[in-house]
Each structure stands twice: as C-alpha cells, then as structure tokens.
Amino acid sequence: MQNPLPLQRLALPLALSSLIALGACSKQEAPSATDNTPQAPQSSAAESAAPSEAGEQLAPETASAPTLSAQEQAEISELAKDLHTHVAVLASDEFEGRAPASKGEELTINYLATEFEKLGLKPGAIDSDGNPSWFQKVPVVEMNIESTPLVIKGEDFEKSLAPLTDMVTFTQRQTPESQLKDSPLVFVGYGIVAPENDWNDYAGLDMKGKTAVILVNDPGYATQDKNLFNGNAMTYYGRWSYKFEEAARQGADGAIVIHETGAAGYPWEVVSGSWSGAQISLAADDKNADRVAVESWITDDAAKALFTAAGLDFDAEMTAAKQRGFQAKPMNLTASVDLKKELRTSDSRNVVAKVEGSKYPDEAIIYTAHWDHLGVNENAEGHDHIFNGAVDNATGTAGLLAMAHQVAKQAQAPERSMVFVAVTAEESGLLGSKFYAANPVVPLEKTVAGINFDAMGVLGPMRDVVVMGYGSSELEKMLEKAAAKQARYLAPEEHPERGYFYRSDHFSLAKKGVPMLYFTSGTDSFEHGREWAQQKGKDYLANAYHKPGDEYDAEWNLEGAALDLALGLDLGLELANSRDWPNWYEGNEFRAARDASSETRK
C-alpha cells in the first residue's frame, strides 16, 4: 500500500509528554534533542492578569506520589486500563500506522465510532443528507511537486538556488502549474501587519506581481524586548505560516522566508526534509487562488548572497527590521521558478461524538486529539515499515475514549454538552482540526473552551504539568488548582521563542477565538526523578519518534497519562456545570476574536 502522506513532510507532534518535555508539533517541524530540560518561567504580555511564574504554588518537594483519594485512585486506575486497551488496538500492526485515506484510516475511524457508541455517546456530526453521523468528511488534495531551481537575477548577477540544498518551494494553489516569472524581490523585514503593536512592514507598498523576502520569527524575539510583541516568546506573527498568509493578503505573487536555525527553532534539514515529497492540503473550491503562487524557504547563506548582490548589508538590514517604522526595500533582483504538480483528491474523516447537555445542549466543551500517524513506508530502513504511532498519537486518541467512559458514567448528564473530536491529518498541517474549526458541530462562539491531548506520557506520574503557551488564558488558573490537588505544579515550555503553542490541533480553534488549553506531563518523575525521565525522553527521540519503533508496550506505566486526563475531566466537568465563559488574557492575540462574539453569549 502506498503511504498517501510521505514521511518527509509530515507534521510532528507538539509534545511528547514525559518522553519529551517539549515536542514540536505542526507540519514540518521536529523537536530538538535538547528540549527535555527543566522549564523556566517565561514573561508574558498578560503578566498583570496571568500568573507571573509557573509553579508559584509548587507541590511539596517531599511529595513522593500524587495526592489522591481512594475514589480518585480508582478513577486513575480505570483511565489507565482503558488507555492500555485502546492503545494496544490503535497502535497494532493491523491498523498499519493509521495514515489518512488508507486501510488504516477505515479501521481507525470505525473502531472509534464503535467504541463511542458502546459507551452510549451520540454521533456528533451531520452527514450529507442531514442525518447524525460519527464522521465529518474532510476533503483533501495531495500534490506531488517538481520544482526547477529558483533563479535570481540582477544587473550583472545571476544565481540558481538548488532545490533542497539552497531552497525549498511549495504552493497552496491546487492547480497543475505555478510559477514566478521575473518577479521583483522586496525585503519586507518580518512581513508583519499588527495594528495592536503599531507595526506594518508593508506600509505604502504595492506588492502586486512582486515577491516578499521575509525574516522568520518576530521583533520581540529578535530584540528580547519584553514590551515588543511578546518578548522572547513567539507570537503567531512569527510563524512561517502567518508570513505566507500575510504576503497573500498583500497581493504578492511569491513569498520567500529566510531560514535561521535559532529564530526558526529547527535546523535547515528539518525544512528541506519536510517540504520535499508529496504535500497535502484541504480541498478548496477556488483552488486556493487567493494564495501566493510560490511559497519558499531559502538558507541564510543563500540570503546573504542575495543581499550582497542587491548592494545591501544583511546584518544591517536585519537590525533595521527590528525597529518600529521599518521601511521595506526593493532589492533590484528578480525571481523565477516553475512548479509542476500531480494532484490527487480524497476524503478523510474526523470522528465526532458527544454527550448532550441536560440544560444547555447548544453550548459545549470540546476535547481534541489526532488519530492519524504516518502509515506504512516500504522505503524505510530495516524490516519494519509500519509507523505505528503508539505514543504519537494513539495515546491521545485512546484518551478521548477513556474520558468519554468517565463522563458516560456520571449519574447525571452535564448541563452543557461535551464533544469529543478525533481529528485527521494533524501530521499534514493540522488539517482535520482546521476543517473542524471552519465547520464546527457547535458554533465556536458557543464553544466554552477546549483541551487538546497529543502524545501522552508513558513513564508514570510526573510532578510538573507543562503548559504550552503559558500565560495565555484563564483556563490556566483552573488547571493550576486541579493540579495542586494531585500534588503537582504548572510549568511553561522551556523554549517559548519556538512557538510550540502554534503547532498542535488546539491552535486551529484558538486562532478563531476559542480558549484552548494544551498541557502535558513533564519530566519531574515522582518515582525516578528528573534525570531518569529526561534520559528516557532522549531515548525515545533517538529511537522511536516518527519511526517504526514507536510501538505499544504492555509494560508502560500509563497512570501519569491518566492523571493528565483526570485534570482535563475536572476542568471540563467544572465548566460544563457552570455558566462561566473563560477568556484569553488581555493582550493575547486571540482575545479580540473571542470578544467579537461576546454578544452571542449573553
């Protein structure tokens, strides 16, 4: 069977729980092997409202085990048992790595629907005939792209940038061909338009027919000024995906992002490996005609050569781009490249189940996890070609079933609905959650909040609960309170400048304004200490992460994952039985989207 989502370009899970204290998750980005050290507090634009430090009220250092009552321990044991049962099935060779649009998908989605039905949940989606369904159809387009070299020309200058070595190219346009033909290059600094930060790198520009040359990350990271954007912590404006989107909004023909390992958070090999091979995107009626014709990355060495040819000092221009009021500069160079594509359309599916609210069924708390992984790759080294994805993300998917079991056992249904969404194609750029966010089963303005589970811990209970994007929303105070009851404490990710918050499925709903929480066990093991857990994380990253070695082990201690699920359940049920509407903190980039729909919640 051909793997419809080749390994070279698939998304990486946002966190690997206690196996990797900080994962990297989204389309094309891998975690660094150093991302497993204790986290330090990060500053936040919302410091006046958010906690100033994670772990201000730490669990006692002497605690040797989570604090649980007999009833709570029974729940944890049952959650862990359910996890073992479902992970063993979902990560089995029979399911062939759960690739979208494959035999593995059919087995996976039918298993999930059957198990949700056994628990007494109701189908949460609607089929094409308007009938309740377990499945939400997600149309996708796969593109195999062939690119010529990217040719840069100027007066007495011509340079061909080679695919993979010097550059990578892609396009969102779902057409047989895309090209740039002598498109003038314009250096637009960080390529950001952020009125709330009094920042516009495109001020006064007409980008029609031109190609933007853009720095990765944002000025806050570049200056380390905590009063600029979000300081060291990356904002959405720093993400490469935003850069391409904004260039399209500005009418540009093309967009080129300059790669820097520190600013991007990963080496060039991650870019070249991930943007080669087949690419997959959501099907669009307009074939994504509103996107730029060509999206590209170039190495910093290639960029420096182009700036020199343009008569510009690369370092001086980078310094200028950090300052408010930066003026974009024409480079007096042109770019040309041709992309030819083979297109294949198919349908994948999200699995949606719900527990209907007893008083406010039109309001909901949502839980998400991606069911997909990397499938089968016959070209993989060794004899085992099945990428089972046991940790990533059979654990999170199984967690949805385990939590649904606990909710279904409640003596009385919660007042608000609880929706469980197992999304597809996370490994291809959060596509399933992106589609759900555009086509929600409960309107997003009536979605109270959400929690995402991705690659859960298999090493037993950890004291630290790592919060991605720490300092973002009021949900964190609720989480801190619930964690303290387990003798645990909150900690932010170690490298907020790398933008991990933007790399998993919760982000698709967050950018639409829904308060979303993504947390995971860290590496402060109750039983074995931090050094032991960190070493296990390194071993997993080296030998199993996105490899055939990510297989189920019946000896795993899943009580740590169960503790995390219990936190998610506590938060969800508390919100489901209240009239609370948590929000993002003031200053967060998603606050405005949430506030814009406030009238619908009165």
Coordinates of C-alpha atoms in Angstrom, one line a residue:
M1 CA 0.0 0.0 0.0
Q2 CA 1.3 3.4 -0.9
N3 CA 1.6 5.8 2.0
P4 CA -0.5 8.8 0.9
L5 CA 1.3 11.1 3.4
P6 CA 5.0 10.5 2.9
L7 CA 7.2 10.8 5.9
Q8 CA 9.4 13.6 4.7
R9 CA 6.8 16.3 5.0
L10 CA 4.5 15.2 7.8
A11 CA 3.8 17.2 10.9
L12 CA 5.4 16.5 14.2
P13 CA 3.5 16.2 17.5
L14 CA 3.5 19.3 19.6
A15 CA 4.7 17.5 22.7
L16 CA 5.8 14.0 23.6
S17 CA 4.7 14.3 27.2
S18 CA 7.0 12.9 29.8
L19 CA 9.0 11.3 27.0
I20 CA 9.9 14.7 25.5
A21 CA 9.3 17.6 27.8
L22 CA 8.9 19.8 24.8
G23 CA 7.9 18.4 21.5
A24 CA 7.5 20.3 18.3
C25 CA 4.3 19.9 16.6
S26 CA 2.9 21.0 13.4
K27 CA 3.5 20.4 9.8
Q28 CA 7.2 20.2 9.0
E29 CA 8.9 20.8 12.4
A30 CA 10.8 18.4 14.6
P31 CA 11.8 18.7 18.3
S32 CA 15.3 19.4 19.2
A33 CA 17.1 16.7 21.2
T34 CA 17.8 19.4 23.8
D35 CA 14.2 20.0 24.5
N36 CA 14.0 18.0 27.6
T37 CA 15.4 20.1 30.4
P38 CA 13.6 21.7 33.3
Q39 CA 11.4 24.6 32.2
A40 CA 11.9 28.2 33.3
P41 CA 9.2 30.8 33.6
Q42 CA 8.6 33.0 30.6
S43 CA 7.4 36.6 30.6
S44 CA 4.0 37.3 29.1
A45 CA 2.2 40.3 27.6
A46 CA -0.5 39.4 30.1
E47 CA 1.6 39.4 33.2
S48 CA -0.8 41.6 35.1
A49 CA -3.6 39.1 34.6
A50 CA -1.7 35.8 34.2
P51 CA 0.5 34.1 36.7
S52 CA 3.9 35.8 36.7
E53 CA 5.7 32.5 37.2
A54 CA 4.7 28.9 36.7
G55 CA 4.8 26.9 39.8
E56 CA 4.3 29.8 42.2
Q57 CA 2.5 27.4 44.4
L58 CA 4.6 24.3 43.9
A59 CA 3.7 20.9 45.2
P60 CA 5.8 20.0 48.2
E61 CA 9.3 18.8 47.1
T62 CA 8.9 15.9 49.5
A63 CA 5.8 14.6 47.8
S64 CA 6.6 11.1 46.7
A65 CA 3.4 10.3 44.9
P66 CA 0.3 12.2 43.6
T67 CA -2.3 13.1 46.3
L68 CA -5.4 11.1 45.5
S69 CA -8.4 9.8 47.5
A70 CA -9.4 6.2 47.2
Q71 CA -12.2 7.2 44.7
E72 CA -9.7 9.3 42.6
Q73 CA -7.2 6.4 42.6
A74 CA -9.9 4.1 41.3
E75 CA -10.7 6.6 38.5
I76 CA -7.0 6.9 37.6
S77 CA -6.6 3.1 37.5
E78 CA -9.6 2.8 35.3
L79 CA -8.4 5.5 32.9
A80 CA -5.0 3.8 32.7
K81 CA -6.7 0.5 32.0
D82 CA -8.8 2.0 29.2
L83 CA -5.7 3.6 27.7
H84 CA -3.8 0.3 27.6
T85 CA -6.8 -1.4 26.0
H86 CA -7.3 1.2 23.2
V87 CA -3.6 2.0 22.5
A88 CA -2.9 -1.7 22.0
V89 CA -5.5 -1.8 19.3
L90 CA -4.9 1.6 17.6
A91 CA -1.1 1.0 17.5
S92 CA -1.3 -2.6 16.3
D93 CA 0.3 -3.6 13.0
E94 CA -3.3 -4.4 11.8
F95 CA -4.0 -0.6 11.8
E96 CA -1.0 0.0 9.5
G97 CA 0.1 3.3 11.1
R98 CA -3.3 5.0 10.7
A99 CA -2.5 7.0 7.6
P100 CA -5.3 9.1 6.3
A101 CA -7.1 7.8 3.1
S102 CA -5.8 4.3 3.7
K103 CA -7.0 1.0 5.1
G104 CA -5.6 2.2 8.4
E105 CA -8.0 5.1 8.4
E106 CA -11.0 2.8 7.8
L107 CA -10.1 0.6 10.7
T108 CA -9.3 3.5 13.0
I109 CA -12.4 5.6 12.4
N110 CA -14.7 2.6 12.6
Y111 CA -13.1 1.4 15.8
L112 CA -13.5 4.8 17.4
A113 CA -17.2 5.1 16.3
T114 CA -17.9 1.6 17.6
E115 CA -16.3 2.3 21.0
F116 CA -18.1 5.7 21.4
E117 CA -21.4 4.0 20.6
K118 CA -20.7 1.3 23.2
L119 CA -20.3 4.0 25.8
G120 CA -23.6 5.5 25.0
L121 CA -22.4 8.7 23.3
K122 CA -24.2 10.1 20.3
P123 CA -22.9 10.9 16.9
G124 CA -21.8 14.5 16.8
A125 CA -21.5 15.2 13.1
I126 CA -24.1 15.5 10.3
D127 CA -23.8 13.6 7.0
S128 CA -24.6 15.0 3.5
D129 CA -28.2 14.0 3.9
G130 CA -28.6 15.9 7.2
N131 CA -28.5 12.8 9.4
P132 CA -26.5 12.3 12.6
S133 CA -23.1 10.7 11.8
W134 CA -20.0 9.8 13.7
F135 CA -17.9 11.1 10.7
Q136 CA -17.2 14.6 9.5
K137 CA -15.9 14.3 5.9
V138 CA -12.6 16.2 5.3
P139 CA -11.8 16.7 1.6
V140 CA -8.0 16.9 0.9
V141 CA -5.8 17.3 -2.1
E142 CA -2.4 15.7 -2.3
M143 CA 0.2 17.3 -4.5
N144 CA 3.5 15.9 -5.8
I145 CA 5.5 18.9 -6.8
E146 CA 8.5 19.2 -9.1
S147 CA 10.4 22.4 -8.9
T148 CA 13.0 24.0 -11.1
P149 CA 15.9 25.9 -9.4
L150 CA 14.9 29.3 -8.1
V151 CA 16.8 31.7 -10.4
I152 CA 17.6 35.1 -9.0
K153 CA 18.7 37.8 -11.5
G154 CA 20.0 41.3 -11.2
E155 CA 22.3 43.7 -13.0
D156 CA 25.4 41.7 -13.7
F157 CA 24.2 38.9 -11.4
E158 CA 22.5 35.6 -11.8
K159 CA 22.3 32.8 -9.3
S160 CA 20.4 29.5 -9.3
L161 CA 19.3 28.2 -5.9
A162 CA 19.1 24.4 -5.9
P163 CA 16.1 22.6 -4.5
L164 CA 16.7 21.2 -1.0
T165 CA 20.3 22.4 -0.9
D166 CA 19.6 26.2 -1.1
M167 CA 15.9 26.4 -1.1
V168 CA 12.6 24.6 -0.9
T169 CA 9.4 25.6 -2.8
F170 CA 5.7 24.8 -2.3
T171 CA 2.4 26.3 -3.3
Q172 CA -1.1 26.1 -1.8
R173 CA -2.6 26.6 -5.2
Q174 CA -4.3 23.4 -6.3
T175 CA -3.6 23.7 -10.0
P176 CA -1.3 21.7 -12.3
E177 CA 1.3 24.5 -12.5
S178 CA 2.5 27.6 -10.6
Q179 CA 5.4 29.9 -11.4
L180 CA 7.2 33.1 -10.7
K181 CA 8.5 34.9 -13.9
D182 CA 11.0 37.7 -13.2
S183 CA 9.1 38.7 -10.1
P184 CA 10.8 41.7 -8.3
L185 CA 12.1 40.9 -4.8
V186 CA 11.2 43.3 -2.0
F187 CA 12.7 42.8 1.5
V188 CA 9.8 43.4 3.9
G189 CA 11.6 42.7 7.2
Y190 CA 9.4 40.4 9.4
G191 CA 6.4 40.7 7.0
I192 CA 4.1 41.6 9.8
V193 CA 1.0 43.8 9.9
A194 CA 0.0 44.1 13.6
P195 CA -2.1 47.2 14.3
E196 CA -2.2 46.5 18.1
N197 CA 1.6 46.6 18.1
D198 CA 1.7 49.7 15.8
W199 CA 3.6 47.6 13.3
N200 CA 3.2 47.4 9.5
D201 CA 6.1 46.1 7.4
Y202 CA 4.0 46.6 4.2
A203 CA 3.2 50.2 4.8
G204 CA 3.0 52.1 1.5
L205 CA 3.8 49.0 -0.6
D206 CA 2.0 47.7 -3.7
M207 CA 3.1 44.0 -3.8
K208 CA 1.2 43.1 -6.9
G209 CA 3.5 41.0 -9.2
K210 CA 6.3 41.0 -6.6
T211 CA 7.8 38.6 -4.2
A212 CA 8.3 39.3 -0.5
V213 CA 11.6 38.3 1.2
I214 CA 10.9 37.8 4.9
L215 CA 12.7 37.1 8.2
V216 CA 11.4 34.3 10.4
N217 CA 10.1 34.8 13.9
D218 CA 9.2 38.3 15.2
P219 CA 10.8 41.5 16.5
G220 CA 10.2 40.6 20.1
Y221 CA 12.4 37.6 19.8
A222 CA 15.0 39.5 17.8
T223 CA 15.3 42.3 20.4
Q224 CA 14.5 40.3 23.5
D225 CA 12.4 43.3 24.5
K226 CA 9.5 42.0 26.6
N227 CA 7.5 45.1 25.7
L228 CA 7.7 44.4 22.0
F229 CA 5.2 41.8 20.8
N230 CA 5.6 39.1 23.4
G231 CA 9.3 39.4 24.0
N232 CA 11.2 36.2 23.7
A233 CA 8.0 34.2 23.3
M234 CA 7.0 33.8 19.7
T235 CA 3.6 35.2 18.7
Y236 CA 1.6 34.0 15.8
Y237 CA 3.1 36.8 13.7
G238 CA 6.4 35.0 14.0
R239 CA 5.2 31.8 12.4
W240 CA 6.2 31.0 8.8
S241 CA 2.5 30.1 8.1
Y242 CA 1.5 33.7 9.0
K243 CA 4.2 35.1 6.8
F244 CA 2.8 33.3 3.7
E245 CA -0.7 34.2 4.6
E246 CA 0.1 37.9 5.0
A247 CA 2.1 38.1 1.8
A248 CA -1.0 36.7 0.0
R249 CA -3.3 39.3 1.7
Q250 CA -0.9 42.0 0.4
G251 CA -1.3 40.7 -3.1
A252 CA 2.2 39.4 -3.6
D253 CA 3.0 36.8 -6.3
G254 CA 5.5 35.0 -4.1
A255 CA 7.0 34.8 -0.6
I256 CA 10.4 33.7 0.5
V257 CA 11.2 33.1 4.2
I258 CA 14.9 33.3 5.2
H259 CA 15.8 30.3 7.4
E260 CA 17.8 30.9 10.6
T261 CA 18.1 27.9 13.0
G262 CA 17.8 30.0 16.2
A263 CA 14.9 32.1 15.1
A264 CA 13.0 29.2 13.4
G265 CA 13.7 26.7 16.2
Y266 CA 15.0 23.9 14.0
P267 CA 17.8 23.3 11.5
W268 CA 17.7 23.5 7.7
E269 CA 17.5 19.8 7.5
V270 CA 14.0 19.9 9.0
V271 CA 12.8 22.3 6.4
S272 CA 14.4 20.5 3.4
G273 CA 13.2 17.1 4.6
S274 CA 9.7 18.2 5.4
W275 CA 8.9 20.3 2.4
S276 CA 10.1 17.7 -0.1
G277 CA 7.9 14.8 -1.3
A278 CA 4.1 14.9 -1.5
Q279 CA 2.2 17.8 0.2
I280 CA -1.4 17.6 1.4
S281 CA -3.9 20.4 2.0
L282 CA -7.6 20.9 2.4
A283 CA -9.5 21.0 -0.8
A284 CA -10.7 24.5 -1.7
D285 CA -13.5 25.4 -4.1
D286 CA -11.4 28.3 -5.5
K287 CA -8.2 26.0 -5.7
N288 CA -6.6 28.5 -3.3
A289 CA -6.3 31.1 -6.0
D290 CA -6.0 33.7 -3.2
R291 CA -2.7 32.3 -2.0
V292 CA 0.7 33.4 -3.4
A293 CA 1.8 31.4 -6.5
V294 CA 5.0 30.2 -4.8
E295 CA 5.9 29.8 -1.1
S296 CA 9.6 29.2 -0.4
W297 CA 12.3 29.0 2.2
I298 CA 16.0 29.8 1.5
T299 CA 19.0 29.2 3.6
D300 CA 20.6 32.1 5.4
D301 CA 23.8 31.6 3.3
A302 CA 21.7 32.0 0.1
A303 CA 20.0 35.0 1.6
K304 CA 23.3 36.7 2.4
A305 CA 24.5 36.2 -1.2
L306 CA 21.3 37.8 -2.5
F307 CA 21.6 40.8 -0.1
T308 CA 25.2 41.3 -1.2
A309 CA 24.1 41.2 -4.9
A310 CA 21.5 43.8 -4.1
G311 CA 24.0 46.1 -2.5
L312 CA 22.5 45.6 1.0
D313 CA 24.3 44.7 4.2
F314 CA 22.4 41.7 5.5
D315 CA 23.2 42.3 9.2
A316 CA 22.4 46.0 9.0
E317 CA 19.1 45.2 7.3
M318 CA 18.2 42.7 10.0
T319 CA 18.9 45.3 12.6
A320 CA 16.8 47.9 10.8
A321 CA 13.9 45.4 10.6
K322 CA 13.7 45.1 14.4
Q323 CA 12.7 48.7 14.7
R324 CA 9.2 50.1 14.6
G325 CA 8.8 52.2 11.4
F326 CA 11.0 49.9 9.3
Q327 CA 10.7 50.7 5.6
A328 CA 10.7 47.8 3.1
K329 CA 13.3 48.0 0.4
P330 CA 13.2 46.9 -3.2
M331 CA 16.2 44.6 -3.9
N332 CA 16.6 45.2 -7.6
L333 CA 16.6 41.5 -8.1
T334 CA 14.0 39.2 -9.7
A335 CA 13.0 35.6 -9.0
S336 CA 11.8 32.9 -11.4
V337 CA 10.8 29.3 -10.7
D338 CA 8.4 26.8 -12.2
L339 CA 6.4 24.2 -10.2
K340 CA 4.6 21.3 -11.8
K341 CA 2.2 19.2 -9.8
E342 CA 0.4 15.9 -9.8
L343 CA -2.9 16.2 -8.0
R344 CA -4.9 13.6 -6.2
T345 CA -8.1 14.3 -4.3
S346 CA -9.6 12.1 -1.5
D347 CA -11.7 12.3 1.6
S348 CA -10.5 11.7 5.1
R349 CA -12.7 12.0 8.2
N350 CA -12.8 13.4 11.7
V351 CA -14.7 11.3 14.2
V352 CA -17.1 13.3 16.4
A353 CA -19.0 12.1 19.5
K354 CA -20.9 14.0 22.1
V355 CA -22.6 13.8 25.4
E356 CA -25.6 16.1 25.1
G357 CA -26.0 18.8 27.8
S358 CA -29.0 18.4 30.1
K359 CA -29.8 22.2 30.3
Y360 CA -27.6 24.0 27.7
P361 CA -27.1 21.5 24.9
D362 CA -26.2 24.2 22.4
E363 CA -23.1 25.1 24.5
A364 CA -20.1 22.8 24.6
I365 CA -16.7 21.9 26.0
I366 CA -14.5 20.2 23.3
Y367 CA -11.8 17.7 23.6
T368 CA -9.5 17.1 20.7
A369 CA -6.7 14.5 19.7
H370 CA -5.4 13.5 16.3
W371 CA -6.0 9.9 15.3
D372 CA -3.6 9.8 12.3
H373 CA 0.0 8.9 12.1
L374 CA 2.5 8.1 9.3
G375 CA 1.2 4.8 7.9
V376 CA 3.5 2.4 6.0
N377 CA 6.7 3.4 4.2
E378 CA 8.2 0.5 2.3
N379 CA 11.3 2.5 1.7
A380 CA 12.0 2.8 5.4
E381 CA 15.3 1.3 6.7
G382 CA 15.1 -2.1 8.4
H383 CA 12.5 -4.9 8.2
D384 CA 9.7 -3.0 10.0
H385 CA 8.0 -0.5 7.7
I386 CA 4.9 0.3 9.8
F387 CA 4.9 3.6 11.7
N388 CA 2.6 2.5 14.5
G389 CA 2.5 5.8 16.3
A390 CA 1.7 4.3 19.7
V391 CA 2.8 7.4 21.8
D392 CA 2.1 9.8 18.9
N393 CA -0.9 9.8 19.0
A394 CA -2.7 6.5 19.8
T395 CA -2.3 7.7 23.5
G396 CA -4.2 10.9 23.0
T397 CA -6.9 9.2 20.8
A398 CA -7.3 6.5 23.4
G399 CA -7.6 9.3 26.0
L400 CA -10.7 10.6 24.3
L401 CA -12.4 7.2 24.7
A402 CA -11.2 6.9 28.3
M403 CA -12.5 10.3 29.2
A404 CA -15.8 9.6 27.4
H405 CA -16.1 6.5 29.5
Q406 CA -15.9 8.5 32.7
V407 CA -18.3 11.2 31.5
A408 CA -20.8 8.5 30.4
K409 CA -20.7 7.0 34.0
Q410 CA -21.8 10.3 35.6
A411 CA -25.1 9.9 37.5
Q412 CA -26.4 12.9 35.7
A413 CA -25.5 14.4 32.3
P414 CA -23.6 17.6 32.5
E415 CA -25.5 20.8 31.9
R416 CA -23.5 21.7 28.9
S417 CA -22.6 19.3 26.1
M418 CA -19.2 17.7 25.9
V419 CA -17.8 17.0 22.4
F420 CA -15.0 14.6 21.6
V421 CA -13.3 15.1 18.3
A422 CA -10.7 12.7 17.0
V423 CA -9.2 14.7 14.1
T424 CA -7.4 13.6 10.9
A425 CA -4.3 14.8 9.2
E426 CA -2.6 16.6 12.1
E427 CA 0.6 15.2 10.7
S428 CA -0.1 17.1 7.5
G429 CA -0.5 20.6 9.0
L430 CA -3.5 20.4 11.5
L431 CA -5.8 19.8 8.6
G432 CA -8.6 17.9 10.4
S433 CA -8.8 20.5 13.2
K434 CA -8.6 23.3 10.7
F435 CA -11.6 21.9 8.8
Y436 CA -13.5 21.4 12.1
A437 CA -12.8 25.0 13.1
A438 CA -14.3 26.1 9.8
N439 CA -17.3 23.7 10.1
P440 CA -17.9 23.2 13.9
V441 CA -20.7 21.0 15.1
V442 CA -21.2 23.5 17.9
P443 CA -20.8 27.2 16.9
L444 CA -17.4 28.4 18.0
E445 CA -19.0 31.3 19.8
K446 CA -20.9 28.8 21.9
T447 CA -17.9 26.5 22.4
V448 CA -17.0 27.3 26.0
A449 CA -13.4 26.1 25.9
G450 CA -11.3 23.1 24.7
I451 CA -8.5 20.8 25.7
N452 CA -6.1 19.0 23.3
F453 CA -4.2 15.8 24.0
D454 CA -1.2 14.9 21.9
A455 CA 1.4 12.2 22.6
M456 CA 0.8 11.4 26.3
G457 CA 3.3 10.2 28.9
V458 CA 4.0 6.5 29.3
L459 CA 6.6 6.8 32.1
G460 CA 4.3 7.1 35.1
P461 CA 3.2 10.2 37.2
M462 CA 5.2 13.4 36.9
R463 CA 5.0 16.4 39.3
D464 CA 5.2 19.0 36.6
V465 CA 2.3 19.8 34.2
V466 CA 3.9 21.6 31.2
V467 CA 1.6 24.2 29.6
M468 CA 2.2 25.2 26.1
G469 CA 1.8 29.0 25.6
Y470 CA 1.8 29.5 29.3
G471 CA 0.3 32.9 30.3
S472 CA -2.4 32.8 27.6
S473 CA -5.8 32.2 29.2
E474 CA -7.9 32.0 32.3
L475 CA -8.1 28.2 31.9
E476 CA -4.6 28.0 33.4
K477 CA -5.8 29.1 36.9
M478 CA -8.4 26.3 36.8
L479 CA -5.6 23.8 35.7
E480 CA -3.3 25.0 38.5
K481 CA -6.0 24.5 41.1
A482 CA -6.7 20.9 39.8
A483 CA -3.0 20.1 39.5
A484 CA -2.4 21.2 43.1
K485 CA -4.9 18.6 44.3
Q486 CA -2.7 16.0 42.7
A487 CA 0.4 17.5 44.4
R488 CA 1.6 18.7 41.0
Y489 CA 2.6 22.1 39.7
L490 CA 2.4 24.0 36.4
A491 CA 5.5 24.9 34.2
P492 CA 5.8 26.6 30.9
E493 CA 7.7 25.2 27.9
E494 CA 11.4 25.7 28.0
H495 CA 11.6 27.5 24.6
P496 CA 8.6 29.8 24.1
E497 CA 10.5 31.5 21.3
R498 CA 10.0 28.4 19.1
G499 CA 6.2 28.8 19.0
Y500 CA 5.2 25.3 20.1
F501 CA 1.8 26.6 21.1
Y502 CA 1.0 27.1 17.4
R503 CA 1.9 23.5 16.4
S504 CA -0.9 21.3 17.5
D505 CA -4.7 20.9 16.9
H506 CA -5.8 23.3 19.6
F507 CA -4.4 26.1 17.6
S508 CA -6.9 25.7 14.8
L509 CA -9.7 26.7 17.3
A510 CA -7.6 29.1 19.3
K511 CA -7.0 31.4 16.3
K512 CA -10.8 31.5 15.9
G513 CA -11.1 32.8 19.5
V514 CA -12.0 29.6 21.4
P515 CA -10.0 29.4 24.7
M516 CA -7.9 26.3 24.2
L517 CA -5.5 24.5 26.6
Y518 CA -2.7 22.2 25.7
F519 CA -0.8 20.6 28.6
T520 CA 1.3 17.5 29.1
S521 CA 3.3 15.7 31.8
G522 CA 6.8 17.0 32.1
T523 CA 10.0 15.2 33.3
D524 CA 9.8 15.6 37.1
S525 CA 9.1 12.0 37.9
F526 CA 7.6 11.2 41.3
E527 CA 9.3 7.9 41.4
H528 CA 12.5 8.2 39.5
G529 CA 13.4 12.0 39.4
R530 CA 14.0 14.3 36.5
E531 CA 17.3 12.9 35.2
W532 CA 15.8 9.5 34.6
A533 CA 12.8 10.9 32.8
Q534 CA 14.9 13.2 30.6
Q535 CA 17.1 10.3 29.5
K536 CA 14.0 8.3 28.6
G537 CA 12.9 11.2 26.5
K538 CA 16.2 11.3 24.7
D539 CA 16.0 7.6 24.0
Y540 CA 12.5 7.9 22.6
L541 CA 13.5 10.8 20.4
A542 CA 16.5 8.9 19.1
N543 CA 14.9 5.5 18.6
A544 CA 11.1 5.8 18.3
Y545 CA 9.8 9.3 17.5
H546 CA 8.3 9.2 14.0
K547 CA 10.0 5.9 13.5
P548 CA 8.7 2.2 13.4
G549 CA 10.0 2.0 17.0
D550 CA 7.0 3.9 18.3
E551 CA 5.2 0.8 19.3
Y552 CA 2.9 -0.2 22.2
D553 CA 4.4 -1.7 25.3
A554 CA 2.2 -3.5 27.8
E555 CA 4.7 -2.6 30.5
W556 CA 4.1 1.1 30.1
N557 CA 3.0 3.0 33.3
L558 CA 0.0 4.9 32.0
E559 CA -1.0 6.3 35.3
G560 CA 0.8 9.6 34.5
A561 CA -1.3 10.0 31.3
A562 CA -4.4 9.1 33.4
L563 CA -3.6 11.9 35.8
D564 CA -3.5 14.3 32.9
L565 CA -6.8 13.0 31.6
A566 CA -8.3 13.4 35.1
L567 CA -7.2 17.1 35.0
G568 CA -8.9 17.5 31.7
L569 CA -12.0 15.9 33.0
D570 CA -12.1 18.1 36.1
L571 CA -11.8 21.2 34.0
G572 CA -14.4 20.1 31.5
L573 CA -17.0 19.0 34.0
E574 CA -16.5 22.1 36.1
L575 CA -17.1 24.3 33.1
A576 CA -20.0 22.1 31.8
N577 CA -21.8 22.5 35.1
S578 CA -21.3 26.3 35.3
R579 CA -22.3 29.4 33.4
D580 CA -18.6 30.5 33.1
W581 CA -17.1 31.7 29.9
P582 CA -13.3 31.7 30.3
N583 CA -11.4 34.0 28.0
W584 CA -7.9 34.8 26.9
Y585 CA -5.9 37.2 29.0
E586 CA -5.8 40.8 28.0
G587 CA -3.1 41.4 25.4
N588 CA -3.3 37.9 23.9
E589 CA -3.6 37.8 20.1
F590 CA -6.8 35.7 20.3
R591 CA -8.7 37.9 22.7
A592 CA -10.2 40.1 20.1
A593 CA -11.7 37.2 18.2
R594 CA -13.3 35.9 21.3
D595 CA -14.6 39.3 22.4
A596 CA -16.1 39.9 19.0
S597 CA -18.7 37.2 19.6
S598 CA -19.4 38.2 23.2
E599 CA -23.0 39.3 22.5
T600 CA -24.0 35.8 21.5
R601 CA -23.1 34.5 25.0
K602 CA -25.3 37.0 27.0

